[in-house]
């Protein structure tokens, strides 16, 4: 055979033995089209595979939790019967009390049905509130419980389920704490708690490196834990875990989702603060850290995270923010994608503040004006971002001429009082360092520290003080500042965030306080606040301004957004 091949020429033998896959027609008509279409096929198949996988996992979780869902519905029905029976046995004097009032809501004034109809008032689905730290007792928890109360009042037959990691707290103990801490009374039968076992995955201590990404990954684990317990009809994140919303939309496209954002996990200001030459390059705990190779890596990491955060956040059907400042950053991050999906813009729903209670407890009158002292009051936890050192430096500049002939009348006898809670050893060390700073600035006889003060003590200082101070840069809202105003204090606050944009604003064209950034500007603000010709008029305007942040106003705005979710659910029927 070799001789025949040689006789016929090498080319003839090669043509008979050549592989058909090396044929020119095969390469041009098969191989090249496959190579060209592979990227397009990948773009199409991967999303389809992703959605198919999500749909399958969602189906699996629904089947897995059907039993618990039926159990919760039966439990609510039994508890409601027992509750009604207990009320019947109780004294007639309780009929007009808190328990009787919670459900007396005029649905025709809040509903969306035409001609004043009842609309979806009979909606009896399950609303899942994702709040793993619901027993913390802070401002975020006040929002949660006030939201549940507003939901119960608007839809009395709806069931509210809170996903929490507070295993050691029973339902009765939790509701009792809510009443004692926030004076919020909930309807016990229609609220239940499901206990998560993976909360440690969202703790900052679990992720000493790449904390933003780590906690977000942890929130996915925690959300899977929640959905493994129960798939709700409406899912609401009230703690800022945007990635949990994205997971919900992947697994259950028909479940309406909502986010109440207290503070964006990452913001445009955070990104800008890495650049030391930017206007905010000296602000925040990461100020100016974007230089060098490590800084470039940090900027890349943050931008990549911001892109992922924007994508999952934009999936929510309804977005609520606690201030105009937060709304602006959420719009910048989530807005472009939301507009592309024809989803509504983020709405501002101010958090509820105990304005009515402060109005009742703290008198603001010409008579009380005579009892006010030259006290500048700063109520804040002793955390780094609260910037107590800036306020101490400013106060030192304000009173530095104390004892001299040039001392201003406003500074004479003025005192700074710092009231705040101490959470851990870190806070204790911070207080110690602040005390050292007070000594270095020679203002020890002018500054008082009151740690872990009780509410009655805080009320007493609100009655005595003349000025309320806030030194935090980009405070997302500022519940403490609203409390200052409700108590009639003249506020001197940082010229940023919620205190600047929402709270310390003019009323009828007249100021309710002052804004500052540097220590000298704060010192000037202290001088102006204690030198007002008619401080009583300013206090009245401040109290009037605080009425925008009542619990009733929060309930009204919350209900408006919740109605959108209920409408989506009743239309989808998924």
Coordinates of C-alpha atoms in Angstrom, one line a residue:
X1 CA 0.0 0.0 0.0
X2 CA 2.8 2.3 0.8
X3 CA 4.3 1.7 -2.7
X4 CA 0.9 2.5 -4.3
X5 CA 0.7 5.7 -2.4
X6 CA 4.2 6.6 -3.4
X7 CA 3.5 5.8 -7.0
X8 CA 0.3 7.8 -7.2
X9 CA 1.9 10.8 -5.5
X10 CA 1.8 11.9 -1.9
X11 CA -1.0 14.4 -2.5
X12 CA -3.4 11.7 -3.6
X13 CA -2.8 9.6 -0.5
X14 CA -3.2 12.7 1.8
X15 CA -6.5 13.6 0.2
X16 CA -8.0 10.2 0.9
X17 CA -6.8 10.1 4.6
X18 CA -7.6 13.8 5.5
X19 CA -10.2 14.2 8.3
X20 CA -13.6 15.6 7.1
X21 CA -13.5 18.0 10.1
X22 CA -10.6 19.8 8.5
X23 CA -12.6 20.3 5.3
X24 CA -12.8 24.0 4.3
X25 CA -16.5 23.9 3.9
X26 CA -17.0 22.4 7.3
X27 CA -14.9 25.1 9.0
X28 CA -16.7 27.9 7.3
X29 CA -20.2 26.5 7.5
X30 CA -20.2 24.8 10.9
X31 CA -17.2 25.8 13.2
X32 CA -17.1 29.5 12.5
X33 CA -20.9 30.0 13.0
X34 CA -20.8 28.1 16.3
X35 CA -17.9 30.2 17.5
X36 CA -19.8 33.4 16.5
X37 CA -23.1 32.3 18.1
X38 CA -21.6 31.0 21.3
X39 CA -21.5 34.4 23.1
X40 CA -25.1 35.1 22.0
X41 CA -26.3 31.7 23.1
X42 CA -24.5 32.1 26.4
X43 CA -26.3 35.5 27.0
X44 CA -29.6 33.8 26.3
X45 CA -29.2 30.4 27.9
X46 CA -27.6 31.6 31.2
X47 CA -30.5 33.9 32.2
X48 CA -33.0 31.2 31.2
X49 CA -31.1 28.6 33.2
X50 CA -30.9 31.1 36.1
X51 CA -34.6 31.7 36.1
X52 CA -35.4 28.0 35.7
X53 CA -33.2 27.2 38.7
X54 CA -34.8 29.9 40.7
X55 CA -38.3 28.8 39.8
X56 CA -37.5 25.2 40.8
X57 CA -35.9 26.2 44.1
X58 CA -38.9 28.5 44.8
X59 CA -41.3 25.6 44.1
X60 CA -39.3 23.4 46.4
X61 CA -39.5 26.0 49.2
X62 CA -43.2 26.5 48.8
X63 CA -43.8 22.7 49.0
X64 CA -41.5 22.4 52.0
X65 CA -43.2 25.2 54.0
X66 CA -46.9 24.5 53.1
X67 CA -47.3 22.6 56.4
X68 CA -46.0 25.5 58.5
X69 CA -48.2 27.9 56.6
X70 CA -51.3 25.9 57.4
X71 CA -50.2 25.7 61.0
X72 CA -49.7 29.5 61.3
X73 CA -53.2 30.1 59.8
X74 CA -54.8 27.7 62.2
X75 CA -52.8 29.2 65.1
X76 CA -54.0 32.7 64.2
X77 CA -57.6 31.6 64.0
X78 CA -57.4 29.9 67.4
X79 CA -55.6 32.8 69.0
X80 CA -58.2 35.2 67.6
X81 CA -61.0 33.2 69.1
X82 CA -59.3 33.0 72.5
X83 CA -58.6 36.8 72.3
X84 CA -62.2 37.6 71.6
X85 CA -63.4 35.3 74.3
X86 CA -61.0 36.8 76.8
X87 CA -62.2 40.3 75.9
X88 CA -65.8 39.2 76.5
X89 CA -64.8 38.0 80.0
X90 CA -62.9 41.2 80.8
X91 CA -64.5 44.1 82.4
X92 CA -66.7 46.5 80.3
X93 CA -64.3 49.3 81.1
X94 CA -61.7 47.8 78.7
X95 CA -64.0 48.1 75.7
X96 CA -62.8 51.6 74.9
X97 CA -59.2 50.9 75.7
X98 CA -56.2 50.4 73.4
X99 CA -57.1 46.8 72.5
X100 CA -60.5 48.0 71.3
X101 CA -59.1 50.9 69.4
X102 CA -56.5 49.3 67.3
X103 CA -58.9 48.0 64.6
X104 CA -61.3 51.0 64.5
X105 CA -59.9 52.4 61.3
X106 CA -61.9 54.2 58.7
X107 CA -60.8 52.2 55.6
X108 CA -62.8 54.5 53.3
X109 CA -60.3 57.3 54.1
X110 CA -57.3 55.3 53.3
X111 CA -58.5 52.7 50.8
X112 CA -58.0 52.9 47.1
X113 CA -61.3 51.5 45.9
X114 CA -63.6 53.8 43.9
X115 CA -66.6 55.6 45.5
X116 CA -65.2 55.1 49.0
X117 CA -65.5 51.3 48.8
X118 CA -63.8 48.9 51.0
X119 CA -61.3 47.8 48.3
X120 CA -58.9 45.2 49.6
X121 CA -59.7 45.7 53.3
X122 CA -60.6 42.0 53.6
X123 CA -57.2 40.9 52.3
X124 CA -56.0 38.2 54.6
X125 CA -52.5 37.2 53.3
X126 CA -49.2 36.9 55.1
X127 CA -46.8 39.8 55.2
X128 CA -43.2 38.8 56.0
X129 CA -41.1 41.4 57.8
X130 CA -37.4 40.6 57.5
X131 CA -35.9 42.1 60.6
X132 CA -33.3 39.7 62.2
X133 CA -32.6 42.0 65.1
X134 CA -36.1 43.0 66.1
X135 CA -35.4 43.1 69.8
X136 CA -32.7 45.7 69.6
X137 CA -34.9 48.5 70.8
X138 CA -33.6 51.3 68.5
X139 CA -35.1 53.7 65.9
X140 CA -35.1 51.0 63.3
X141 CA -37.2 48.7 65.5
X142 CA -39.7 51.6 66.2
X143 CA -40.2 51.7 62.4
X144 CA -40.8 47.9 62.3
X145 CA -43.4 47.9 65.1
X146 CA -45.1 51.1 63.9
X147 CA -45.3 49.6 60.4
X148 CA -46.9 46.4 61.7
X149 CA -49.4 48.4 63.7
X150 CA -50.3 50.4 60.7
X151 CA -50.7 47.2 58.6
X152 CA -52.9 45.6 61.3
X153 CA -55.1 48.7 61.4
X154 CA -55.5 48.9 57.6
X155 CA -55.9 45.1 57.0
X156 CA -57.2 43.6 60.2
X157 CA -57.3 40.1 58.7
X158 CA -53.7 40.1 57.4
X159 CA -51.1 38.0 59.2
X160 CA -47.8 39.7 60.1
X161 CA -44.8 37.4 60.4
X162 CA -41.4 38.7 61.7
X163 CA -38.3 36.8 60.8
X164 CA -36.0 37.2 63.7
X165 CA -32.8 35.8 65.2
X166 CA -33.8 36.6 68.8
X167 CA -34.3 33.0 69.9
X168 CA -34.3 33.8 73.6
X169 CA -37.3 36.1 73.5
X170 CA -40.9 34.7 73.3
X171 CA -43.8 36.3 71.5
X172 CA -45.3 37.6 74.8
X173 CA -42.0 39.0 76.0
X174 CA -41.4 40.7 72.7
X175 CA -44.7 42.4 72.5
X176 CA -44.4 43.4 76.1
X177 CA -41.1 45.0 75.4
X178 CA -42.6 46.8 72.4
X179 CA -45.3 48.3 74.6
X180 CA -42.9 49.3 77.4
X181 CA -40.1 50.7 75.1
X182 CA -42.2 52.3 72.3
X183 CA -45.7 52.6 73.7
X184 CA -46.9 50.7 70.6
X185 CA -49.8 48.3 71.2
X186 CA -50.1 45.5 68.6
X187 CA -52.9 43.0 68.1
X188 CA -51.3 39.7 69.3
X189 CA -53.3 37.1 67.4
X190 CA -52.3 38.2 64.0
X191 CA -48.6 38.6 64.6
X192 CA -46.1 35.6 64.8
X193 CA -42.4 35.2 65.0
X194 CA -40.2 32.8 63.0
X195 CA -36.7 32.2 64.5
X196 CA -33.7 32.2 62.2
X197 CA -30.7 30.0 63.0
X198 CA -28.1 31.7 60.7
X199 CA -28.0 35.3 62.0
X200 CA -24.3 35.2 62.8
X201 CA -23.6 35.3 59.1
X202 CA -24.6 39.0 58.9
X203 CA -22.5 40.1 61.9
X204 CA -19.6 42.3 61.1
X205 CA -17.4 40.2 63.4
X206 CA -17.9 37.2 61.1
X207 CA -16.3 39.1 58.2
X208 CA -13.2 41.0 59.4
X209 CA -12.2 41.4 55.8
X210 CA -14.4 42.4 52.9
X211 CA -17.2 43.2 55.3
X212 CA -19.6 44.7 52.8
X213 CA -19.5 41.7 50.5
X214 CA -19.4 39.3 53.4
X215 CA -22.4 40.6 55.2
X216 CA -24.3 40.8 51.9
X217 CA -23.5 37.1 51.3
X218 CA -24.6 36.4 54.8
X219 CA -27.9 38.1 54.2
X220 CA -28.5 35.7 51.3
X221 CA -27.9 32.8 53.7
X222 CA -30.2 34.4 56.2
X223 CA -32.9 35.0 53.6
X224 CA -32.8 31.4 52.5
X225 CA -33.2 30.4 56.1
X226 CA -36.3 32.6 56.3
X227 CA -37.9 31.2 53.1
X228 CA -37.1 27.7 54.4
X229 CA -39.4 28.5 57.3
X230 CA -42.2 30.3 55.4
X231 CA -42.8 31.8 52.0
X232 CA -44.9 35.0 52.6
X233 CA -47.4 36.6 50.3
X234 CA -45.6 40.0 50.6
X235 CA -41.9 40.3 51.6
X236 CA -40.6 43.5 53.3
X237 CA -37.0 44.1 54.3
X238 CA -36.9 46.7 57.1
X239 CA -33.2 46.4 58.0
X240 CA -31.4 47.2 54.8
X241 CA -30.6 43.7 53.4
X242 CA -31.1 44.5 49.8
X243 CA -29.7 41.1 48.6
X244 CA -32.5 39.4 50.4
X245 CA -34.9 41.2 48.1
X246 CA -33.0 40.0 45.1
X247 CA -33.1 36.4 46.3
X248 CA -36.9 36.7 46.9
X249 CA -37.5 38.0 43.3
X250 CA -35.3 35.1 41.9
X251 CA -37.2 32.4 43.8
X252 CA -40.7 33.9 43.9
X253 CA -41.3 36.4 41.0
X254 CA -44.9 36.7 42.0
X255 CA -44.3 37.8 45.6
X256 CA -44.3 41.6 45.9
X257 CA -41.3 43.0 47.7
X258 CA -40.6 46.2 49.5
X259 CA -37.5 47.9 51.1
X260 CA -37.5 50.4 53.9
X261 CA -34.0 51.9 53.7
X262 CA -32.6 53.6 56.8
X263 CA -29.2 54.0 55.3
X264 CA -27.7 52.8 52.0
X265 CA -25.2 50.0 52.4
X266 CA -22.9 52.0 50.1
X267 CA -23.5 55.5 48.8
X268 CA -22.0 57.9 46.3
X269 CA -20.6 59.9 49.2
X270 CA -18.8 56.9 50.5
X271 CA -17.2 56.4 47.1
X272 CA -16.3 60.1 46.8
X273 CA -14.8 60.1 50.4
X274 CA -12.0 57.8 49.3
X275 CA -10.6 60.6 47.1
X276 CA -8.7 63.0 49.5
X277 CA -9.2 65.9 47.0
X278 CA -13.0 65.5 46.7
X279 CA -15.3 67.9 48.7
X280 CA -16.1 65.0 51.1
X281 CA -12.5 63.6 51.1
X282 CA -12.1 64.5 54.8
X283 CA -15.4 63.1 56.0
X284 CA -16.3 59.6 57.3
X285 CA -14.3 56.7 58.7
X286 CA -12.7 55.9 55.3
X287 CA -11.8 59.5 54.4
X288 CA -8.9 59.8 51.9
X289 CA -8.2 56.0 51.8
X290 CA -8.4 55.7 48.1
X291 CA -4.7 56.5 47.3
X292 CA -2.0 54.1 46.3
X293 CA -2.3 50.5 45.2
X294 CA -4.4 49.5 48.2
X295 CA -6.6 52.5 47.7
X296 CA -7.2 51.7 44.0
X297 CA -8.1 48.1 45.0
X298 CA -10.6 49.4 47.6
X299 CA -12.2 51.8 45.0
X300 CA -12.6 48.9 42.5
X301 CA -14.1 46.7 45.2
X302 CA -16.5 49.3 46.3
X303 CA -17.6 50.2 42.7
X304 CA -18.1 46.5 42.0
X305 CA -20.2 46.1 45.2
X306 CA -22.2 49.2 44.3
X307 CA -23.1 47.7 40.9
X308 CA -24.3 44.5 42.6
X309 CA -26.1 46.4 45.3
X310 CA -27.9 48.6 42.7
X311 CA -29.0 45.5 40.8
X312 CA -30.6 43.7 43.7
X313 CA -32.1 46.8 45.2
X314 CA -33.7 47.8 41.9
X315 CA -35.7 44.6 41.9
X316 CA -38.0 45.7 44.7
X317 CA -41.5 46.6 43.8
X318 CA -41.7 49.4 46.4
X319 CA -38.9 51.3 47.9
X320 CA -39.2 53.6 51.0
X321 CA -36.5 55.7 52.5
X322 CA -36.4 57.5 55.8
X323 CA -35.2 60.9 54.5
X324 CA -34.6 63.0 51.5
X325 CA -30.9 62.4 51.8
X326 CA -31.3 58.6 51.7
X327 CA -33.8 58.9 48.9
X328 CA -31.2 60.9 46.8
X329 CA -28.6 58.2 47.2
X330 CA -31.0 55.4 46.5
X331 CA -32.2 57.2 43.4
X332 CA -28.6 57.6 42.2
X333 CA -27.8 53.9 42.8
X334 CA -31.1 52.1 42.1
X335 CA -32.9 54.7 40.0
X336 CA -31.5 54.0 36.5
X337 CA -32.4 50.3 36.7
X338 CA -35.8 51.0 38.3
X339 CA -36.7 53.4 35.6
X340 CA -35.7 50.8 33.0
X341 CA -38.1 48.4 34.6
X342 CA -40.9 51.0 34.9
X343 CA -40.9 50.7 38.7
X344 CA -41.9 53.7 40.9
X345 CA -39.3 56.0 42.4
X346 CA -38.3 55.7 46.0
X347 CA -40.8 57.4 48.4
X348 CA -39.8 59.2 51.6
X349 CA -41.6 57.8 54.6
X350 CA -40.2 59.6 57.7
X351 CA -39.7 57.3 60.7
X352 CA -42.2 57.7 63.6
X353 CA -41.0 59.8 66.4
X354 CA -42.6 60.2 69.9
X355 CA -43.5 63.8 69.1
X356 CA -46.9 63.7 71.0
X357 CA -45.2 62.2 74.1
X358 CA -42.6 64.9 74.1
X359 CA -45.2 67.6 73.6
X360 CA -47.0 66.3 76.7
X361 CA -43.9 65.9 78.8
X362 CA -41.9 69.0 77.9
X363 CA -43.5 72.4 78.3
X364 CA -42.8 75.1 75.8
X365 CA -44.2 78.4 77.0
X366 CA -43.1 81.8 78.1
X367 CA -43.2 80.5 81.7
X368 CA -41.0 77.5 80.8
X369 CA -38.6 79.8 79.0
X370 CA -37.5 81.3 82.4
X371 CA -36.5 77.8 83.5
X372 CA -34.3 77.1 80.6
X373 CA -30.5 77.1 81.3
X374 CA -27.5 77.8 79.1
X375 CA -27.1 74.0 78.4
X376 CA -26.1 72.6 75.1
X377 CA -27.4 69.1 75.0
X378 CA -25.9 66.3 72.7
X379 CA -27.9 63.0 72.9
X380 CA -26.1 60.3 70.9
X381 CA -24.5 56.9 71.4
X382 CA -20.7 57.1 71.9
X383 CA -19.9 55.8 68.5
X384 CA -17.1 57.1 66.2
X385 CA -19.4 58.5 63.6
X386 CA -21.2 60.7 66.1
X387 CA -18.1 62.9 66.2
X388 CA -18.2 64.0 69.8
X389 CA -14.6 65.3 69.5
X390 CA -15.7 67.9 67.0
X391 CA -18.4 69.2 69.3
X392 CA -15.9 69.3 72.2
X393 CA -13.5 71.3 70.1
X394 CA -16.2 73.7 69.0
X395 CA -17.4 74.2 72.6
X396 CA -13.8 74.9 73.6
X397 CA -13.6 77.6 70.9
X398 CA -17.0 79.0 72.0
X399 CA -15.9 79.4 75.7
X400 CA -12.1 79.9 75.2
X401 CA -12.3 83.5 76.4
X402 CA -14.1 82.5 79.5
X403 CA -13.0 84.6 82.4
X404 CA -11.6 87.4 80.2
X405 CA -13.1 90.8 79.8
X406 CA -14.1 89.9 76.2
X407 CA -16.2 86.9 77.1
X408 CA -19.5 87.0 75.3
X409 CA -22.8 87.0 77.2
X410 CA -23.8 83.8 75.5
X411 CA -20.7 81.9 76.6
X412 CA -20.9 83.1 80.2
X413 CA -22.0 80.1 82.3
X414 CA -22.7 77.9 79.3
X415 CA -22.4 74.1 79.8
X416 CA -22.2 71.1 77.4
X417 CA -24.0 67.9 78.4
X418 CA -23.2 64.7 76.6
X419 CA -25.9 62.0 77.1
X420 CA -25.5 58.6 75.5
X421 CA -25.5 54.8 75.8
X422 CA -22.3 52.7 76.1
X423 CA -22.7 49.4 74.2
X424 CA -19.4 47.7 74.8
X425 CA -15.7 48.1 75.7
X426 CA -15.1 50.1 72.6
X427 CA -17.6 52.7 73.6
X428 CA -16.1 52.8 77.1
X429 CA -12.7 53.4 75.8
X430 CA -14.1 56.1 73.5
X431 CA -15.7 57.9 76.5
X432 CA -12.3 57.7 78.4
X433 CA -10.6 59.3 75.4
X434 CA -13.2 62.1 75.3
X435 CA -12.7 62.8 79.0
X436 CA -9.0 63.1 78.3
X437 CA -9.7 65.6 75.5
X438 CA -11.9 67.6 77.8
X439 CA -9.0 67.9 80.2
X440 CA -6.6 68.9 77.4
X441 CA -9.0 71.6 76.2
X442 CA -9.4 72.9 79.8
X443 CA -13.2 72.7 79.8
X444 CA -13.6 70.0 82.4
X445 CA -15.8 72.3 84.6
X446 CA -18.0 73.1 81.7
X447 CA -18.7 69.5 80.3
X448 CA -20.8 66.7 81.9
X449 CA -21.1 63.1 80.8
X450 CA -24.3 61.1 81.5
X451 CA -23.9 57.5 80.4
X452 CA -26.9 55.1 79.9
X453 CA -29.4 57.7 81.2
X454 CA -32.9 56.7 81.7
X455 CA -35.8 58.2 79.8
X456 CA -37.0 60.3 82.8
X457 CA -33.4 61.7 83.0
X458 CA -33.4 62.5 79.3
X459 CA -36.7 64.3 79.6
X460 CA -35.4 66.4 82.5
X461 CA -32.4 67.5 80.4
X462 CA -34.7 68.3 77.5
X463 CA -36.7 70.6 79.8
X464 CA -33.6 72.3 81.1
X465 CA -31.5 72.7 77.9
X466 CA -31.7 75.6 75.5
X467 CA -29.8 74.1 72.5
X468 CA -29.7 70.6 70.9
X469 CA -26.5 69.6 69.1
X470 CA -25.8 66.9 66.5
X471 CA -22.2 66.6 65.0
X472 CA -22.6 63.5 62.8
X473 CA -21.7 63.9 59.1
X474 CA -24.4 62.5 56.8
X475 CA -26.8 61.5 59.5
X476 CA -29.3 59.6 57.5
X477 CA -32.3 61.0 59.3
X478 CA -31.8 62.2 62.9
X479 CA -34.5 61.0 65.3
X480 CA -32.7 62.8 68.1
X481 CA -32.8 66.1 66.3
X482 CA -36.6 65.7 65.9
X483 CA -36.8 65.1 69.6
X484 CA -34.8 68.3 70.2
X485 CA -37.4 70.2 68.1
X486 CA -40.4 68.5 69.8
X487 CA -39.0 69.6 73.1
X488 CA -38.5 73.1 71.9
X489 CA -34.7 73.2 71.7
X490 CA -32.9 75.3 69.2
X491 CA -30.9 72.9 67.1
X492 CA -27.3 73.3 65.9
X493 CA -26.6 70.4 63.6
X494 CA -24.1 69.2 61.0
X495 CA -24.7 70.8 57.6
X496 CA -25.4 67.4 55.9
X497 CA -27.8 64.5 55.7
X498 CA -31.3 64.4 57.1
X499 CA -30.9 67.1 59.7
X500 CA -30.0 69.6 57.0
X501 CA -32.4 68.5 54.3
X502 CA -35.5 67.4 56.2
X503 CA -35.5 68.5 59.9
X504 CA -33.8 71.8 60.7
X505 CA -35.5 73.7 57.9
X506 CA -37.3 77.1 57.9
X507 CA -40.9 77.4 58.9
X508 CA -42.8 80.3 57.4
X509 CA -39.6 81.6 56.1
X510 CA -38.0 81.8 59.6
X511 CA -35.2 79.5 60.9
X512 CA -35.7 76.7 63.4
X513 CA -32.0 76.2 64.1
X514 CA -28.5 76.5 62.6
X515 CA -26.2 74.4 60.4
X516 CA -22.4 74.0 60.7
X517 CA -19.5 71.8 59.4
X518 CA -16.3 72.9 61.1
X519 CA -15.6 73.5 64.8
X520 CA -15.5 77.3 64.3
X521 CA -18.9 77.1 62.5
X522 CA -20.3 75.1 65.3
X523 CA -18.9 77.6 67.8
X524 CA -20.6 80.4 65.9
X525 CA -23.8 78.4 65.8
X526 CA -23.7 78.1 69.6
X527 CA -23.2 81.8 69.9
X528 CA -26.2 82.6 67.7
X529 CA -28.4 80.0 69.4
X530 CA -27.7 81.4 72.9
X531 CA -28.0 85.0 71.7
X532 CA -31.5 84.9 70.1
X533 CA -33.6 88.0 70.8
X534 CA -36.8 85.9 70.9
X535 CA -35.8 82.3 71.6
X536 CA -39.5 81.4 72.5
X537 CA -40.6 82.1 68.9
X538 CA -37.9 79.8 67.5
X539 CA -38.9 77.1 69.9
X540 CA -42.5 77.3 68.8
X541 CA -41.4 77.0 65.1
X542 CA -39.2 74.1 66.0
X543 CA -42.1 72.3 67.7
X544 CA -44.3 73.0 64.7
X545 CA -41.7 71.6 62.4
X546 CA -41.5 68.4 64.4
X547 CA -45.2 67.6 63.8
X548 CA -44.2 66.3 60.3
X549 CA -42.7 63.3 62.0
X550 CA -45.5 62.0 64.2
X551 CA -46.5 58.4 64.4
X552 CA -49.8 59.2 62.7
X553 CA -48.0 60.7 59.7
X554 CA -45.8 57.7 59.4
X555 CA -48.9 55.4 59.4
X556 CA -50.5 57.4 56.7
X557 CA -47.4 57.2 54.4
X558 CA -46.7 53.6 55.2
X559 CA -50.3 52.6 54.3
X560 CA -50.0 54.4 51.0
X561 CA -47.0 52.2 50.0
X562 CA -48.4 49.0 51.5
X563 CA -51.6 49.4 49.4
X564 CA -49.4 49.2 46.3
X565 CA -48.1 45.8 47.4
X566 CA -51.5 44.4 48.3
X567 CA -52.8 45.6 44.9
X568 CA -49.9 43.8 43.2
X569 CA -50.6 40.6 45.2
X570 CA -54.4 40.6 44.6
X571 CA -53.8 41.1 40.8
X572 CA -51.1 38.5 40.5
X573 CA -52.9 35.8 42.6
X574 CA -49.5 34.0 42.7

